[in-house]
PDB file of C-alpha atoms in Angstrom:
ATOM      1  CA  LEU A   1     177.444 137.858 132.699  1.00 46.00           C
ATOM      2  CA  GLN A   2     180.781 140.204 133.384  1.00 54.00           C
ATOM      3  CA  SER A   3     182.090 140.405 137.394  1.00 55.00           C
ATOM      4  CA  THR A   4     181.433 143.251 139.532  1.00 66.00           C
ATOM      5  CA  LYS A   5     184.390 144.149 141.663  1.00 76.00           C
ATOM      6  CA  THR A   6     183.656 144.268 145.184  1.00 77.00           C
ATOM      7  CA  SER A   7     184.287 148.638 145.916  1.00 79.00           C
ATOM      8  CA  THR A   8     186.652 150.030 148.186  1.00 82.00           C
ATOM      9  CA  ALA A   9     184.528 150.852 150.750  1.00 83.00           C
ATOM     10  CA  MET A  10     182.592 147.620 150.682  1.00 83.00           C
ATOM     11  CA  ILE A  11     186.059 145.742 151.516  1.00 84.00           C
ATOM     12  CA  ARG A  12     186.781 148.056 154.295  1.00 86.00           C
ATOM     13  CA  GLU A  13     182.910 146.952 155.752  1.00 86.00           C
ATOM     14  CA  ILE A  14     183.592 143.219 156.060  1.00 85.00           C
ATOM     15  CA  ASP A  15     187.502 144.363 157.361  1.00 86.00           C
ATOM     16  CA  ASN A  16     185.655 146.409 160.003  1.00 87.00           C
ATOM     17  CA  ARG A  17     182.829 144.006 160.768  1.00 84.00           C
ATOM     18  CA  VAL A  18     185.644 140.114 160.999  1.00 83.00           C
ATOM     19  CA  GLN A  19     187.397 141.865 163.914  1.00 80.00           C
ATOM     20  CA  HIS A  20     184.360 141.487 165.842  1.00 76.00           C
ATOM     21  CA  GLN A  21     181.757 138.701 163.780  1.00 79.00           C
ATOM     22  CA  THR A  22     182.404 135.325 162.310  1.00 78.00           C
ATOM     23  CA  SER A  23     182.812 135.440 158.548  1.00 81.00           C
ATOM     24  CA  SER A  24     179.265 133.551 157.772  1.00 81.00           C
ATOM     25  CA  LEU A  25     177.506 136.123 160.176  1.00 82.00           C
ATOM     26  CA  VAL A  26     178.936 139.146 158.190  1.00 83.00           C
ATOM     27  CA  TYR A  27     177.953 137.592 154.755  1.00 83.00           C
ATOM     28  CA  ARG A  28     174.453 137.166 155.962  1.00 80.00           C
ATOM     29  CA  ASP A  29     174.277 140.557 156.820  1.00 81.00           C
ATOM     30  CA  LEU A  30     176.323 142.217 153.939  1.00 82.00           C
ATOM     31  CA  VAL A  31     174.868 140.145 151.981  1.00 77.00           C
ATOM     32  CA  CYS A  32     170.761 141.552 152.049  1.00 77.00           C
ATOM     33  CA  THR A  33     172.297 144.987 151.590  1.00 78.00           C
ATOM     34  CA  PRO A  34     171.877 147.147 147.771  1.00 72.00           C
ATOM     35  CA  GLU A  35     175.626 147.378 147.751  1.00 71.00           C
ATOM     36  CA  GLY A  36     176.437 143.542 149.214  1.00 73.00           C
ATOM     37  CA  VAL A  37     174.470 141.945 147.397  1.00 67.00           C
ATOM     38  CA  SER A  38     175.701 142.960 143.463  1.00 66.00           C
ATOM     39  CA  THR A  39     179.067 143.856 144.832  1.00 72.00           C
ATOM     40  CA  ILE A  40     180.049 140.597 147.235  1.00 76.00           C
ATOM     41  CA  LYS A  41     181.015 137.421 145.328  1.00 72.00           C
ATOM     42  CA  ASN A  42     180.794 134.621 147.921  1.00 76.00           C
ATOM     43  CA  ARG A  43     181.438 134.050 151.625  1.00 79.00           C
ATOM     44  CA  LYS A  44     184.704 132.589 151.229  1.00 83.00           C
ATOM     45  CA  GLN A  45     185.499 136.101 149.714  1.00 84.00           C
ATOM     46  CA  ILE A  46     184.587 136.985 153.080  1.00 84.00           C
ATOM     47  CA  GLN A  47     186.116 134.130 155.396  1.00 83.00           C
ATOM     48  CA  TYR A  48     189.709 134.779 153.420  1.00 85.00           C
ATOM     49  CA  ARG A  49     189.283 138.563 155.120  1.00 85.00           C
ATOM     50  CA  ARG A  50     188.495 136.674 158.632  1.00 82.00           C
ATOM     51  CA  GLN A  51     192.055 134.905 157.745  1.00 78.00           C
ATOM     52  CA  LYS A  52     193.101 137.532 157.862  1.00 80.00           C
ATOM     53  CA  HIS A  53     192.288 139.337 160.208  1.00 77.00           C
ATOM     54  CA  LEU A  54     192.688 136.139 162.629  1.00 71.00           C
ATOM     55  CA  ASN A  55     196.439 135.863 161.361  1.00 71.00           C
ATOM     56  CA  GLN A  56     197.747 139.288 162.562  1.00 70.00           C
ATOM     57  CA  LEU A  57     196.540 137.996 165.719  1.00 66.00           C
ATOM     58  CA  LYS A  58     198.438 134.529 165.967  1.00 66.00           C
ATOM     59  CA  LEU A  59     201.354 133.567 168.055  1.00 66.00           C
ATOM     60  CA  THR A  60     204.129 133.235 165.946  1.00 68.00           C
ATOM     61  CA  GLN A  61     207.664 131.092 166.934  1.00 72.00           C
ATOM     62  CA  ASP A  62     209.233 133.893 168.669  1.00 74.00           C
ATOM     63  CA  ASP A  63     205.802 135.181 170.307  1.00 73.00           C
ATOM     64  CA  MET A  64     206.172 131.337 171.668  1.00 76.00           C
ATOM     65  CA  PHE A  65     209.152 131.268 172.457  1.00 81.00           C
ATOM     66  CA  ALA A  66     209.011 134.207 174.397  1.00 81.00           C
ATOM     67  CA  LEU A  67     206.250 132.676 176.259  1.00 79.00           C
ATOM     68  CA  TYR A  68     208.014 129.543 177.229  1.00 81.00           C
ATOM     69  CA  SER A  69     211.228 131.597 178.166  1.00 85.00           C
ATOM     70  CA  ILE A  70     208.680 133.835 180.760  1.00 82.00           C
ATOM     71  CA  GLY A  71     207.500 130.373 182.343  1.00 81.00           C
ATOM     72  CA  LEU A  72     211.460 129.603 182.656  1.00 84.00           C
ATOM     73  CA  HIS A  73     211.999 132.818 184.751  1.00 84.00           C
ATOM     74  CA  HIS A  74     208.486 133.131 186.297  1.00 83.00           C
ATOM     75  CA  LEU A  75     207.229 130.285 187.713  1.00 81.00           C
ATOM     76  CA  GLU A  76     204.723 131.633 190.167  1.00 87.00           C
ATOM     77  CA  PHE A  77     202.965 133.240 187.221  1.00 91.00           C
ATOM     78  CA  VAL A  78     202.721 131.004 184.101  1.00 90.00           C
ATOM     79  CA  ARG A  79     201.200 127.894 186.178  1.00 91.00           C
ATOM     80  CA  TYR A  80     200.268 125.777 183.380  1.00 90.00           C
ATOM     81  CA  PHE A  81     201.632 125.465 179.395  1.00 89.00           C
ATOM     82  CA  LEU A  82     200.618 122.845 177.084  1.00 88.00           C
ATOM     83  CA  VAL A  83     201.589 122.861 173.119  1.00 84.00           C
ATOM     84  CA  LEU A  84     200.181 119.352 171.833  1.00 81.00           C
ATOM     85  CA  PRO A  85     197.380 118.277 170.765  1.00 83.00           C
ATOM     86  CA  GLN A  86     196.085 122.099 171.354  1.00 84.00           C
ATOM     87  CA  LEU A  87     197.668 124.931 173.121  1.00 86.00           C
ATOM     88  CA  VAL A  88     196.765 125.801 176.514  1.00 91.00           C
ATOM     89  CA  ILE A  89     198.729 128.404 178.447  1.00 91.00           C
ATOM     90  CA  ILE A  90     197.210 129.486 182.398  1.00 93.00           C
ATOM     91  CA  CYS A  91     198.403 132.374 183.580  1.00 93.00           C
ATOM     92  CA  ALA A  92     198.301 133.310 187.747  1.00 94.00           C
ATOM     93  CA  HIS A  93     200.164 136.011 189.418  1.00 92.00           C
ATOM     94  CA  LYS A  94     201.425 135.272 192.562  1.00 93.00           C
ATOM     95  CA  GLN A  95     200.583 138.113 194.845  1.00 92.00           C
ATOM     96  CA  ILE A  96     196.906 138.479 193.181  1.00 93.00           C
ATOM     97  CA  ILE A  97     196.356 134.127 194.528  1.00 94.00           C
ATOM     98  CA  ASP A  98     197.650 135.588 197.515  1.00 94.00           C
ATOM     99  CA  LEU A  99     195.153 138.653 197.976  1.00 92.00           C
ATOM    100  CA  PHE A 100     191.698 136.002 196.850  1.00 94.00           C
ATOM    101  CA  ASN A 101     193.698 133.528 199.722  1.00 94.00           C
ATOM    102  CA  ALA A 102     193.372 135.840 202.861  1.00 93.00           C
ATOM    103  CA  LEU A 103     190.180 137.245 201.203  1.00 91.00           C
ATOM    104  CA  LEU A 104     188.661 133.544 201.503  1.00 92.00           C
ATOM    105  CA  SER A 105     190.576 133.219 205.446  1.00 92.00           C
ATOM    106  CA  MET A 106     188.553 136.559 205.671  1.00 90.00           C
ATOM    107  CA  THR A 107     184.986 136.676 204.730  1.00 87.00           C
ATOM    108  CA  THR A 108     182.400 135.363 206.150  1.00 86.00           C
ATOM    109  CA  SER A 109     180.200 135.578 202.836  1.00 87.00           C
ATOM    110  CA  LYS A 110     180.076 133.784 199.758  1.00 89.00           C
ATOM    111  CA  ILE A 111     182.568 136.005 197.208  1.00 90.00           C
ATOM    112  CA  VAL A 112     181.426 136.383 193.360  1.00 90.00           C
ATOM    113  CA  ILE A 113     183.557 135.090 190.982  1.00 91.00           C
ATOM    114  CA  SER A 114     183.183 134.769 187.283  1.00 91.00           C
ATOM    115  CA  TYR A 115     184.446 133.223 184.210  1.00 90.00           C
ATOM    116  CA  ASP A 116     183.481 133.876 180.821  1.00 87.00           C
ATOM    117  CA  THR A 117     185.424 133.350 177.561  1.00 85.00           C
ATOM    118  CA  THR A 118     186.336 135.745 174.368  1.00 80.00           C
ATOM    119  CA  PHE A 119     187.331 135.217 171.247  1.00 71.00           C
ATOM    120  CA  ASN A 120     188.052 138.624 169.822  1.00 64.00           C
ATOM    121  CA  LEU A 121     191.230 138.902 171.669  1.00 67.00           C
ATOM    122  CA  THR A 122     193.401 136.572 169.785  1.00 66.00           C
ATOM    123  CA  ASP A 123     192.995 133.431 166.847  1.00 65.00           C
ATOM    124  CA  GLY A 124     192.492 131.329 170.057  1.00 76.00           C
ATOM    125  CA  TYR A 125     189.715 131.456 173.435  1.00 86.00           C
ATOM    126  CA  VAL A 126     190.882 133.210 176.463  1.00 90.00           C
ATOM    127  CA  SER A 127     188.816 132.789 179.019  1.00 91.00           C
ATOM    128  CA  SER A 128     189.367 134.547 182.887  1.00 92.00           C
ATOM    129  CA  LEU A 129     188.089 133.943 186.307  1.00 93.00           C
ATOM    130  CA  ILE A 130     187.512 137.264 187.736  1.00 92.00           C
ATOM    131  CA  TYR A 131     186.492 137.821 191.386  1.00 91.00           C
ATOM    132  CA  ARG A 132     185.212 140.900 192.983  1.00 87.00           C
ATOM    133  CA  HIS A 133     186.859 142.634 196.484  1.00 83.00           C
ATOM    134  CA  ASP A 134     184.595 143.981 198.667  1.00 75.00           C
ATOM    135  CA  ALA A 135     187.327 146.557 199.765  1.00 73.00           C
ATOM    136  CA  PHE A 136     187.471 148.336 196.746  1.00 76.00           C
ATOM    137  CA  GLU A 137     184.611 150.591 195.155  1.00 73.00           C
ATOM    138  CA  SER A 138     184.674 151.561 192.074  1.00 73.00           C
ATOM    139  CA  GLN A 139     186.328 148.834 190.207  1.00 71.00           C
ATOM    140  CA  PRO A 140     186.021 145.780 192.693  1.00 83.00           C
ATOM    141  CA  ALA A 141     186.451 143.503 189.683  1.00 87.00           C
ATOM    142  CA  ILE A 142     189.877 141.805 189.260  1.00 89.00           C
ATOM    143  CA  VAL A 143     191.651 139.312 187.574  1.00 92.00           C
ATOM    144  CA  LEU A 144     192.539 135.423 189.304  1.00 93.00           C
ATOM    145  CA  ALA A 145     193.770 133.508 186.388  1.00 94.00           C
ATOM    146  CA  TYR A 146     193.376 133.374 182.570  1.00 93.00           C
ATOM    147  CA  MET A 147     193.871 130.915 179.911  1.00 93.00           C
ATOM    148  CA  ILE A 148     194.507 131.339 176.618  1.00 89.00           C
ATOM    149  CA  HIS A 149     193.684 127.718 174.072  1.00 89.00           C
ATOM    150  CA  GLU A 150     192.415 126.242 171.279  1.00 84.00           C
ATOM    151  CA  THR A 151     190.036 124.005 172.013  1.00 84.00           C
ATOM    152  CA  LYS A 152     186.542 124.658 174.080  1.00 84.00           C
ATOM    153  CA  GLN A 153     186.244 121.518 174.977  1.00 89.00           C
ATOM    154  CA  GLU A 154     186.005 120.321 178.491  1.00 92.00           C
ATOM    155  CA  TRP A 155     189.540 118.802 179.581  1.00 93.00           C
ATOM    156  CA  ALA A 156     190.957 122.854 178.640  1.00 92.00           C
ATOM    157  CA  HIS A 157     188.523 124.049 181.785  1.00 93.00           C
ATOM    158  CA  THR A 158     189.622 121.353 183.913  1.00 94.00           C
ATOM    159  CA  CYS A 159     193.149 122.481 183.432  1.00 94.00           C
ATOM    160  CA  LEU A 160     192.626 125.782 184.775  1.00 94.00           C
ATOM    161  CA  VAL A 161     190.060 124.775 187.043  1.00 94.00           C
ATOM    162  CA  ARG A 162     192.236 122.315 189.161  1.00 94.00           C
ATOM    163  CA  THR A 163     195.423 124.415 188.611  1.00 95.00           C
ATOM    164  CA  ILE A 164     192.978 127.366 190.770  1.00 94.00           C
ATOM    165  CA  LYS A 165     191.554 124.718 193.211  1.00 93.00           C
ATOM    166  CA  ASP A 166     195.541 123.254 193.810  1.00 94.00           C
ATOM    167  CA  LEU A 167     196.765 127.576 194.711  1.00 94.00           C
ATOM    168  CA  CYS A 168     193.304 128.490 196.149  1.00 93.00           C
ATOM    169  CA  SER A 169     192.028 125.418 197.563  1.00 91.00           C
ATOM    170  CA  GLU A 170     188.960 127.738 199.981  1.00 92.00           C
ATOM    171  CA  MET A 171     187.801 129.047 197.385  1.00 93.00           C
ATOM    172  CA  GLU A 172     185.064 125.989 196.561  1.00 91.00           C
ATOM    173  CA  ASN A 173     183.315 126.579 199.859  1.00 91.00           C
ATOM    174  CA  LYS A 174     183.887 130.236 199.779  1.00 91.00           C
ATOM    175  CA  CYS A 175     182.882 131.324 196.729  1.00 92.00           C
ATOM    176  CA  VAL A 176     179.207 131.867 194.782  1.00 91.00           C
ATOM    177  CA  MET A 177     180.187 130.923 190.542  1.00 90.00           C
ATOM    178  CA  ILE A 178     178.212 133.035 188.111  1.00 88.00           C
ATOM    179  CA  SER A 179     179.026 131.940 184.610  1.00 86.00           C
ATOM    180  CA  ASP A 180     176.567 132.226 181.540  1.00 81.00           C
ATOM    181  CA  ASN A 181     175.578 128.568 181.461  1.00 76.00           C
ATOM    182  CA  GLU A 182     178.442 126.948 178.664  1.00 83.00           C
ATOM    183  CA  THR A 183     177.924 123.416 179.310  1.00 87.00           C
ATOM    184  CA  ALA A 184     181.598 122.862 179.117  1.00 89.00           C
ATOM    185  CA  PHE A 185     182.921 124.815 182.015  1.00 87.00           C
ATOM    186  CA  LYS A 186     180.110 123.831 184.129  1.00 88.00           C
ATOM    187  CA  ASN A 187     180.829 120.565 183.827  1.00 92.00           C
ATOM    188  CA  ALA A 188     184.663 120.803 184.293  1.00 92.00           C
ATOM    189  CA  PHE A 189     183.776 122.993 187.561  1.00 92.00           C
ATOM    190  CA  GLN A 190     180.871 120.463 188.447  1.00 92.00           C
ATOM    191  CA  LYS A 191     183.118 117.718 188.337  1.00 93.00           C
ATOM    192  CA  GLU A 192     186.481 118.957 190.317  1.00 93.00           C
ATOM    193  CA  CYS A 193     184.668 121.701 192.350  1.00 92.00           C
ATOM    194  CA  PRO A 194     181.456 120.047 193.295  1.00 92.00           C
ATOM    195  CA  LYS A 195     181.019 121.747 196.214  1.00 92.00           C
ATOM    196  CA  LEU A 196     180.694 125.589 194.217  1.00 91.00           C
ATOM    197  CA  ILE A 197     177.624 127.428 193.921  1.00 89.00           C
ATOM    198  CA  GLN A 198     176.811 127.855 190.104  1.00 87.00           C
ATOM    199  CA  LEU A 199     174.462 130.653 188.844  1.00 86.00           C
ATOM    200  CA  ARG A 200     173.697 131.735 185.539  1.00 80.00           C
ATOM    201  CA  CYS A 201     174.364 135.086 184.818  1.00 71.00           C
ATOM    202  CA  HIS A 202     171.557 137.851 184.126  1.00 60.00           C
ATOM    203  CA  THR A 203     172.689 139.762 181.535  1.00 63.00           C
ATOM    204  CA  HIS A 204     173.343 135.618 179.122  1.00 55.00           C
ATOM    205  CA  LEU A 205     169.894 134.612 180.654  1.00 56.00           C
ATOM    206  CA  TYR A 206     168.774 137.843 178.709  1.00 61.00           C
ATOM    207  CA  ARG A 207     169.983 137.650 175.825  1.00 61.00           C
ATOM    208  CA  ASN A 208     169.461 134.699 175.516  1.00 61.00           C
ATOM    209  CA  ILE A 209     165.606 135.336 176.118  1.00 64.00           C
ATOM    210  CA  TYR A 210     165.611 138.456 173.693  1.00 62.00           C
ATOM    211  CA  ARG A 211     166.672 136.121 170.695  1.00 61.00           C
ATOM    212  CA  GLN A 212     163.858 133.274 171.639  1.00 65.00           C
ATOM    213  CA  THR A 213     161.458 136.110 170.923  1.00 69.00           C
ATOM    214  CA  LEU A 214     162.559 138.036 167.842  1.00 65.00           C
ATOM    215  CA  LYS A 215     161.671 133.642 166.009  1.00 64.00           C
ATOM    216  CA  TYR A 216     158.211 134.451 166.739  1.00 67.00           C
ATOM    217  CA  ARG A 217     158.149 138.178 165.873  1.00 65.00           C
ATOM    218  CA  PRO A 218     155.972 138.676 162.610  1.00 64.00           C
ATOM    219  CA  SER A 219     157.678 139.691 159.619  1.00 56.00           C
ATOM    220  CA  LYS A 220     157.687 142.905 157.780  1.00 55.00           C
ATOM    221  CA  LYS A 221     155.961 141.159 154.999  1.00 53.00           C
ATOM    222  CA  LYS A 222     153.181 139.665 157.643  1.00 56.00           C
ATOM    223  CA  GLN A 223     152.197 142.825 159.100  1.00 54.00           C
ATOM    224  CA  ASN A 224     151.971 145.180 155.583  1.00 56.00           C
ATOM    225  CA  ASN A 225     149.505 142.083 155.244  1.00 58.00           C
ATOM    226  CA  GLU A 226     147.395 142.554 158.192  1.00 55.00           C
ATOM    227  CA  THR A 227     147.669 146.027 157.834  1.00 55.00           C
ATOM    228  CA  THR A 228     146.103 146.043 154.115  1.00 56.00           C
ATOM    229  CA  GLU A 229     143.421 143.604 155.065  1.00 56.00           C
ATOM    230  CA  MET A 230     142.642 146.128 158.595  1.00 54.00           C
ATOM    231  CA  GLY A 231     142.793 148.869 156.128  1.00 56.00           C
TER     232      GLY A 231
END
């Protein structure tokens, strides 16, 4: 059979989706469309477009050297730099740390901190530790520290927890942490800061409940059959 060339419009749709979705998810959605099922060749085509996008975000040798140079001249910003076996970079500005420690020393109630990982900034992961400052009404969320890492394993998150623990010793006693309950960094915080109260983010909880609920939703075919029988 003569192969059908993927249209420019479909390629553009793929490129837009792979910027914020995995290749498997994009393939599963588009292959079910009338145009995608006849023009998309296979899963590897989506993977290639996804990898092409990630390569544009990948840290080059110049970027790595620039970051190393920043770390040498600004030791109070780049707190941790590991190249092997996996890239792990932890950044925390001194003035932000001093502001947070001052808040810890004055507060009489628990300070809310949150920890989450995003996948859309580089070809790796970016995890950020954010705290809520009650002195600001409009935008109370402030980034305390963030980590660029190539692995989601627990030891990478442990590096961040130990770094912050050394910089902010009272965090464990005067904060409440909210996360999406991911096992890797939940265990990291639990082992290094056993007194820190951990709560689950209600947004992630609602999303999980919604996804589980959809599993029990009857298919359209079943709904049509039931409607026909009732008619």
